[in-house]
CSV table of C-alpha atoms in Angstrom, one decimal:
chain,number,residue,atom,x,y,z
A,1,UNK,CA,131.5,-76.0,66.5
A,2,UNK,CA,129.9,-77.2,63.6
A,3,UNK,CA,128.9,-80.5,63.4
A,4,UNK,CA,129.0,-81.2,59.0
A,5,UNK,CA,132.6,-83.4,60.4
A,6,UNK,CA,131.6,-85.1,62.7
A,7,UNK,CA,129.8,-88.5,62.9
A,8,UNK,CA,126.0,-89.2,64.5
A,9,UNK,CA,125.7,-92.0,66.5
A,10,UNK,CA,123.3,-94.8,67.7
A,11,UNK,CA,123.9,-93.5,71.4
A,12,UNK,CA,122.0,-89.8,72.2
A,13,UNK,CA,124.3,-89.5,75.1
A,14,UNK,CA,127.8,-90.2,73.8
A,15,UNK,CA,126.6,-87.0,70.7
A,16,UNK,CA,126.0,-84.9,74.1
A,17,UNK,CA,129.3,-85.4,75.3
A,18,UNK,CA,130.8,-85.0,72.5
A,19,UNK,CA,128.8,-81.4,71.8
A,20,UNK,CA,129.8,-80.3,75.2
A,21,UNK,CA,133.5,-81.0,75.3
A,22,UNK,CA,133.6,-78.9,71.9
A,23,UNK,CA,131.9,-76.3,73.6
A,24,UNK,CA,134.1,-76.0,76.4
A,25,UNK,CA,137.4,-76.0,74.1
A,26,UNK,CA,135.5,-72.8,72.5
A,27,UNK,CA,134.9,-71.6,76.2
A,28,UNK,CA,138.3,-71.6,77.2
A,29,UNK,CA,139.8,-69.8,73.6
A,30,UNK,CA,137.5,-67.0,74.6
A,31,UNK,CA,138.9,-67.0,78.1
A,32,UNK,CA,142.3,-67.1,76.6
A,33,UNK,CA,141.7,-64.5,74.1
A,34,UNK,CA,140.5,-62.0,76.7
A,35,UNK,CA,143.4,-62.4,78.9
A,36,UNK,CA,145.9,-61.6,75.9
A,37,UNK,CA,144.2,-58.7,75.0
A,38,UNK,CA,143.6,-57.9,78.6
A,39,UNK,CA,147.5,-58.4,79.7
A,40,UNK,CA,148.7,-56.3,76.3
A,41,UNK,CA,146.2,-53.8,77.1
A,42,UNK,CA,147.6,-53.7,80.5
A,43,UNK,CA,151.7,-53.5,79.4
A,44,UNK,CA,150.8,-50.8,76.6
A,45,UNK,CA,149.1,-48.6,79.4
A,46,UNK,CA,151.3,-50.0,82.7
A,47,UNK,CA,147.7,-50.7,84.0
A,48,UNK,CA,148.6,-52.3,87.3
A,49,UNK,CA,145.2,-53.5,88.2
A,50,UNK,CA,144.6,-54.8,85.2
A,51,UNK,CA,147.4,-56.7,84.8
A,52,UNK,CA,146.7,-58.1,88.5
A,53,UNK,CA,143.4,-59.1,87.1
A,54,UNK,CA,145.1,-61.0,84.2
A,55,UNK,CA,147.2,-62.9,86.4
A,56,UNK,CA,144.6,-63.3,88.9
A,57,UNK,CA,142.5,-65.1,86.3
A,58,UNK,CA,144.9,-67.5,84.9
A,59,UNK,CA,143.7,-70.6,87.7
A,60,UNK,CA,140.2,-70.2,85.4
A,61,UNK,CA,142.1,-71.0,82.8
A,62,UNK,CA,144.8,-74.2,84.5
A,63,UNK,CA,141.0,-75.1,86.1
A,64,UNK,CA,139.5,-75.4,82.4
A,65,UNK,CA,142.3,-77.7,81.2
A,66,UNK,CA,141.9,-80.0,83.9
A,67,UNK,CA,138.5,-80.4,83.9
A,68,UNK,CA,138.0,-80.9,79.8
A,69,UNK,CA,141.4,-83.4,80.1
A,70,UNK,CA,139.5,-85.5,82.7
A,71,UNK,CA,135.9,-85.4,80.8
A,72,UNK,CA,138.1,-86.7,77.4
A,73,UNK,CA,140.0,-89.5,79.3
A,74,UNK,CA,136.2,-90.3,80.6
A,75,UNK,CA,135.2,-90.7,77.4
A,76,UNK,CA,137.7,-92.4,76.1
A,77,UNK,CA,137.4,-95.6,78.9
A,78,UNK,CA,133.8,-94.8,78.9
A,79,UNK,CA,133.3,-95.1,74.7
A,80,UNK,CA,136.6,-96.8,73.6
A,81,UNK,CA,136.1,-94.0,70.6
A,82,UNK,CA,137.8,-94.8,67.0
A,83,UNK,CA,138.6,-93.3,63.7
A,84,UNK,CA,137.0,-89.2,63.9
A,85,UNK,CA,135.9,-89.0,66.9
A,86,UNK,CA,139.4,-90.8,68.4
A,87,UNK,CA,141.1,-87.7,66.3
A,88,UNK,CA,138.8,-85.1,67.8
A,89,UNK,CA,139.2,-85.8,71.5
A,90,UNK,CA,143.7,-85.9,70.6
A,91,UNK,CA,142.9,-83.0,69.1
A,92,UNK,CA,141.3,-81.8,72.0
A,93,UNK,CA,143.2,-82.9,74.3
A,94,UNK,CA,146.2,-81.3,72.6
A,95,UNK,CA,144.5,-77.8,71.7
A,96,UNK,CA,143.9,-77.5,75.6
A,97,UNK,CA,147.5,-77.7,76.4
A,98,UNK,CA,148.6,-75.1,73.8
A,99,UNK,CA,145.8,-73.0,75.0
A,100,UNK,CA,146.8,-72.8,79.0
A,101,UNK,CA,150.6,-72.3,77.7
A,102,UNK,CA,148.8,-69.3,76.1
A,103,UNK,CA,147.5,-68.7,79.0
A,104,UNK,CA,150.7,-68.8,80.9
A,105,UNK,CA,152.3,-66.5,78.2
A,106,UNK,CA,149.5,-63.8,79.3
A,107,UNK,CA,150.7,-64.1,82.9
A,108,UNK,CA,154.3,-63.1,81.7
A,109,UNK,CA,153.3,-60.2,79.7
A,110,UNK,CA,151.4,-59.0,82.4
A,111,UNK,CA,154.0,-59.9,85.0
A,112,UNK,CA,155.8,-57.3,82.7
A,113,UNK,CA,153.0,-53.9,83.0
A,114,UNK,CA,154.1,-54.4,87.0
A,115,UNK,CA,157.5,-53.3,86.5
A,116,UNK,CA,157.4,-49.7,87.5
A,117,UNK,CA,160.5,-49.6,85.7
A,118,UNK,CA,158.8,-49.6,82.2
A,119,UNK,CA,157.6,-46.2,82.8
A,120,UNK,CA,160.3,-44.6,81.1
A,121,UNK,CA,160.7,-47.3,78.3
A,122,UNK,CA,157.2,-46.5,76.6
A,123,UNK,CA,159.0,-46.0,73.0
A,124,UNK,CA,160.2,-50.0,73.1
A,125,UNK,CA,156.7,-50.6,74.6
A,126,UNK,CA,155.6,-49.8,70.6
A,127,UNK,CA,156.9,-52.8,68.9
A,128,UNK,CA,155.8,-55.4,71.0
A,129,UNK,CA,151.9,-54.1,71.2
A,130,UNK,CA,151.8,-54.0,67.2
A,131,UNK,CA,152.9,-57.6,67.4
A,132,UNK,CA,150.5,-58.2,70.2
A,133,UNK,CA,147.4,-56.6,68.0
A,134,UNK,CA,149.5,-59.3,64.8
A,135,UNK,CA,149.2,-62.6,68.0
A,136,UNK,CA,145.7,-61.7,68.9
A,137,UNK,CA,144.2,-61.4,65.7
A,138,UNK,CA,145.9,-65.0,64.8
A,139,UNK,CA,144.7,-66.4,67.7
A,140,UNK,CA,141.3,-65.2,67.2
A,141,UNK,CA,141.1,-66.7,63.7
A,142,UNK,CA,142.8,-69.7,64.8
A,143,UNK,CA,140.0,-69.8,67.1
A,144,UNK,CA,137.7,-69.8,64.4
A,145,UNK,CA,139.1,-72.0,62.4
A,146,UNK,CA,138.2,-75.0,65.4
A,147,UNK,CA,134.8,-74.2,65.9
A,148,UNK,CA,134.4,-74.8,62.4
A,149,UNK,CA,137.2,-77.4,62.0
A,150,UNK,CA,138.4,-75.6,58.6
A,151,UNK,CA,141.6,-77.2,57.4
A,152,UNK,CA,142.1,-74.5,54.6
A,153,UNK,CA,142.1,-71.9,56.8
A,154,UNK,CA,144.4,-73.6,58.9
A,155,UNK,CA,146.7,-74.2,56.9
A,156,UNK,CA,146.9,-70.4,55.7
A,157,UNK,CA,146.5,-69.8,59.5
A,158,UNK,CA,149.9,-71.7,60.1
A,159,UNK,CA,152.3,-69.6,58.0
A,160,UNK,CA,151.3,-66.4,60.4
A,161,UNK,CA,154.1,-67.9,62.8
A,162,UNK,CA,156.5,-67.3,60.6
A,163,UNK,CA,155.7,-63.6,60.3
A,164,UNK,CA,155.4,-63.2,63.9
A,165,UNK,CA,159.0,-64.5,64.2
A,166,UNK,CA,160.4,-62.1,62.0
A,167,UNK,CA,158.5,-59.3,64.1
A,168,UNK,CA,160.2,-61.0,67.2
A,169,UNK,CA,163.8,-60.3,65.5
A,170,UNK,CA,163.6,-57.2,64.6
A,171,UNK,CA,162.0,-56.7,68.0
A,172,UNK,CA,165.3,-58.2,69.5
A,173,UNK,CA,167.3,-56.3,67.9
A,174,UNK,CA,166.1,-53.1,68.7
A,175,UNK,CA,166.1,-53.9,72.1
A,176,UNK,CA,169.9,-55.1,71.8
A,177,UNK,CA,170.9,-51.9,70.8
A,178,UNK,CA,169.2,-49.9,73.1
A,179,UNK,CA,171.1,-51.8,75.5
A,180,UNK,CA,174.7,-51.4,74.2
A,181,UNK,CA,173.3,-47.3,74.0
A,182,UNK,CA,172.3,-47.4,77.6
A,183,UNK,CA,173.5,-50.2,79.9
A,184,UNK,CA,171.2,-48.5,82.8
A,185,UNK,CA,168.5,-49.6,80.8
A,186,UNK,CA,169.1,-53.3,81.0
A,187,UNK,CA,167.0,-54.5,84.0
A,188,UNK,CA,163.7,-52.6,82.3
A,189,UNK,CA,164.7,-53.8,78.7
A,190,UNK,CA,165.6,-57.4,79.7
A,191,UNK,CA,161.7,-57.0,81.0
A,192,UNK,CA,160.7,-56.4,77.4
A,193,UNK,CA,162.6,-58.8,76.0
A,194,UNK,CA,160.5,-61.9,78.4
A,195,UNK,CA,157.0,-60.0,77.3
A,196,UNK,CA,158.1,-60.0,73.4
A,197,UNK,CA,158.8,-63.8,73.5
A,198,UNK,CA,155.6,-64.6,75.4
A,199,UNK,CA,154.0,-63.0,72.6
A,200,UNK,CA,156.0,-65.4,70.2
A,201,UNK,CA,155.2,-67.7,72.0
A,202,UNK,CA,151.5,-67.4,71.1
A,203,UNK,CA,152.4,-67.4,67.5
A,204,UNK,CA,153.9,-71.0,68.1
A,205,UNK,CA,150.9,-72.4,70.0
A,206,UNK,CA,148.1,-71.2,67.1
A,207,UNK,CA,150.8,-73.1,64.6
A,208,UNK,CA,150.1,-76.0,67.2
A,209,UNK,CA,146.3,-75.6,67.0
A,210,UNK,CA,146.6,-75.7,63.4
A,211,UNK,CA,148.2,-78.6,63.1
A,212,UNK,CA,145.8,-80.1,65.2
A,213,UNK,CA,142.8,-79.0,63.3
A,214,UNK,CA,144.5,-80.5,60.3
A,215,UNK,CA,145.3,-83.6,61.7
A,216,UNK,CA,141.2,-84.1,62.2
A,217,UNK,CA,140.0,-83.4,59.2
A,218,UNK,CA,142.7,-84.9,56.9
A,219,UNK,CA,143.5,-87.8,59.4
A,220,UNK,CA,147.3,-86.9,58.8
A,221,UNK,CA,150.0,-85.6,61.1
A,222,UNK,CA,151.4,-82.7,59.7
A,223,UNK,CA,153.4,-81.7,63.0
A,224,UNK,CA,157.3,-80.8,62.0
A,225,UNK,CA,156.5,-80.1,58.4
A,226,UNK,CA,156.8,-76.9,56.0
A,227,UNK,CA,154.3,-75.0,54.7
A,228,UNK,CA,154.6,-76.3,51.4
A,229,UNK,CA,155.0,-79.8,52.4
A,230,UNK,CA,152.3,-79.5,53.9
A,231,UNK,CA,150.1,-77.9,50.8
A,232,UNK,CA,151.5,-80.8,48.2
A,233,UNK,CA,150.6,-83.9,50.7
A,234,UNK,CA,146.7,-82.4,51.8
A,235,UNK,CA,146.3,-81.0,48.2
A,236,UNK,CA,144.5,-78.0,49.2
C-alpha cells in the first residue's frame, strides 16, 4: 500500500505495525480473489475437487480476519491512534469483514458446482459466469484501489454495483421462466438462483470497500449515499 497518505511518526515501531497490518489486508484480498475465481471456475466446469478445495480453504480466510481484528484492537489500546491513522485501522477493520463475507459467498457458489444436478443446466450456468468474470474484475480493482488508497477510483469503482444488480435481474428472471417452462427443473435452478446472489453479493461488499477507502482519504462517511451525492460533497 502506498504510503504518500499516511503519516510518519516519532515511534519506528508503531510505522511497522502499521505497514504490516496493510500488508495483511492486501494478503487476504488476494486470498479472497483466488477463491472467487477458483469457486466460479469450479461451477462453470462442475469441477468437484475444485470446488472442495474452495470450500476447504475458506477457514484461511475466517483465520485472517481474526488475527488482523485482534492485531488492530492491539493497536488501538496499545497507540490510542487519532485522526488518519484512527480512520485507517476502521477502515481496516471494516474491509476485513466485507472481505470474509466475500469469502463466505465463494463457499456458496462452490457449494453450488457439487450439485450433480447442474449437469444438465449448463445453458443457465452462462449468465452467472459472465457476471462472475463482471464480480471479479471489480473486486480486483477494488483491490487496487486500497493498496493505493485512491478515492477517485473508488468512487468510479462504487457505481459497478449497480451494474451488477441489473445483471442479477435479468439473471432472475431468466431463471423464473425456466421454471414456470419446466417445474422438474426447480431443485437444480433454485441452486442457481443461491450462486447468482452470492455473486451479488460480492458486488455489494467492493461498494463496502469503497466506501471505506473513501471515508480515509476524505475523512467523510459516505455509507447510504448516491453516486452523485457522493461526487458533489467530495468534489472529485
Amino acid at each position: 500500500m502506498e504510503n504518500k497518505s499516511l503519516n510518519k511518526h516519532i515511534s519506528g515501531q508503531f510505522n511497522a505495525e502499521l505497514e504490516d497490518i496493510r500488508n495483511r489486508v492486501l494478503a487476504m484480498g488476494g486470498l479472497v480473489e483466488r477463491q472467487l475465481e477458483q469457486a466460479l471456475d469450479a461451477l462453470g466446469s462442475l469441477d468437484a475437487d475444485l470446488a472442495q478445495k474452495v470450500i476447504d480453504g475458506d477457514h484461511r480466510v475466517n483465520g485472517m480476519e481474526v488475527s488482523i481484528d485482534e492485531e488492530c484492537t492491539r493497536i488501538i489500546a496499545k497507540r490510542q491512534p487519532a485522526a488518519s491513522d484512527l480512520r485507517l485501522i476502521i477502515t481496516i477493520t471494516k474491509t476485513i469483514t466485507d472481505l470474509e463475507r466475500i469469502g463466505d459467498a465463494c463457499v456458496r457458489i462452490a457449494k453450488a458446482a457439487l450439485d450433480k444436478r447442474l449437469n444438465n443446466q449448463q445453458p443457465l450456468l452462462v449468465s452467472i459466469e459472465n457476471m462472475g468474470r463482471h464480480a471479479t474484475r471489480t473486486l480486483h480493482a477494488t483491490l487496487d484501489a486500497l493498496a493505493r488508497m485512491d478515492a477517485d477510483n473508488a468512487l468510479e469503482l462504487h457505481k459497478e454495483d449497480a451494474k451488477l444488480d441489473k445483471e442479477y435481474e435479468g439473471i432472475i428472471r431468466q431463471l423464473m421462466t425456466y421454471m414456470m417452462e419446466d417445474p422438474r427443473s426447480i431443485p437444480g435452478v433454485l441452486d442457481v438462483l443461491w450462486a447468482a446472489r452470492a455473486v451479488e453479493r460480492v458486488g455489494d461488499r467492493c461498494k463496502n470497500i469503497c466506501e471505506y477507502i473513501i471515508y480515509f482519504v476524505k475523512g467523510k462517511d459516505v455509507r447510504h449515499t448516491s453516486y452523485e451525492e457522493m461526487e458533489k460533497d467530495l468534489n472529485m
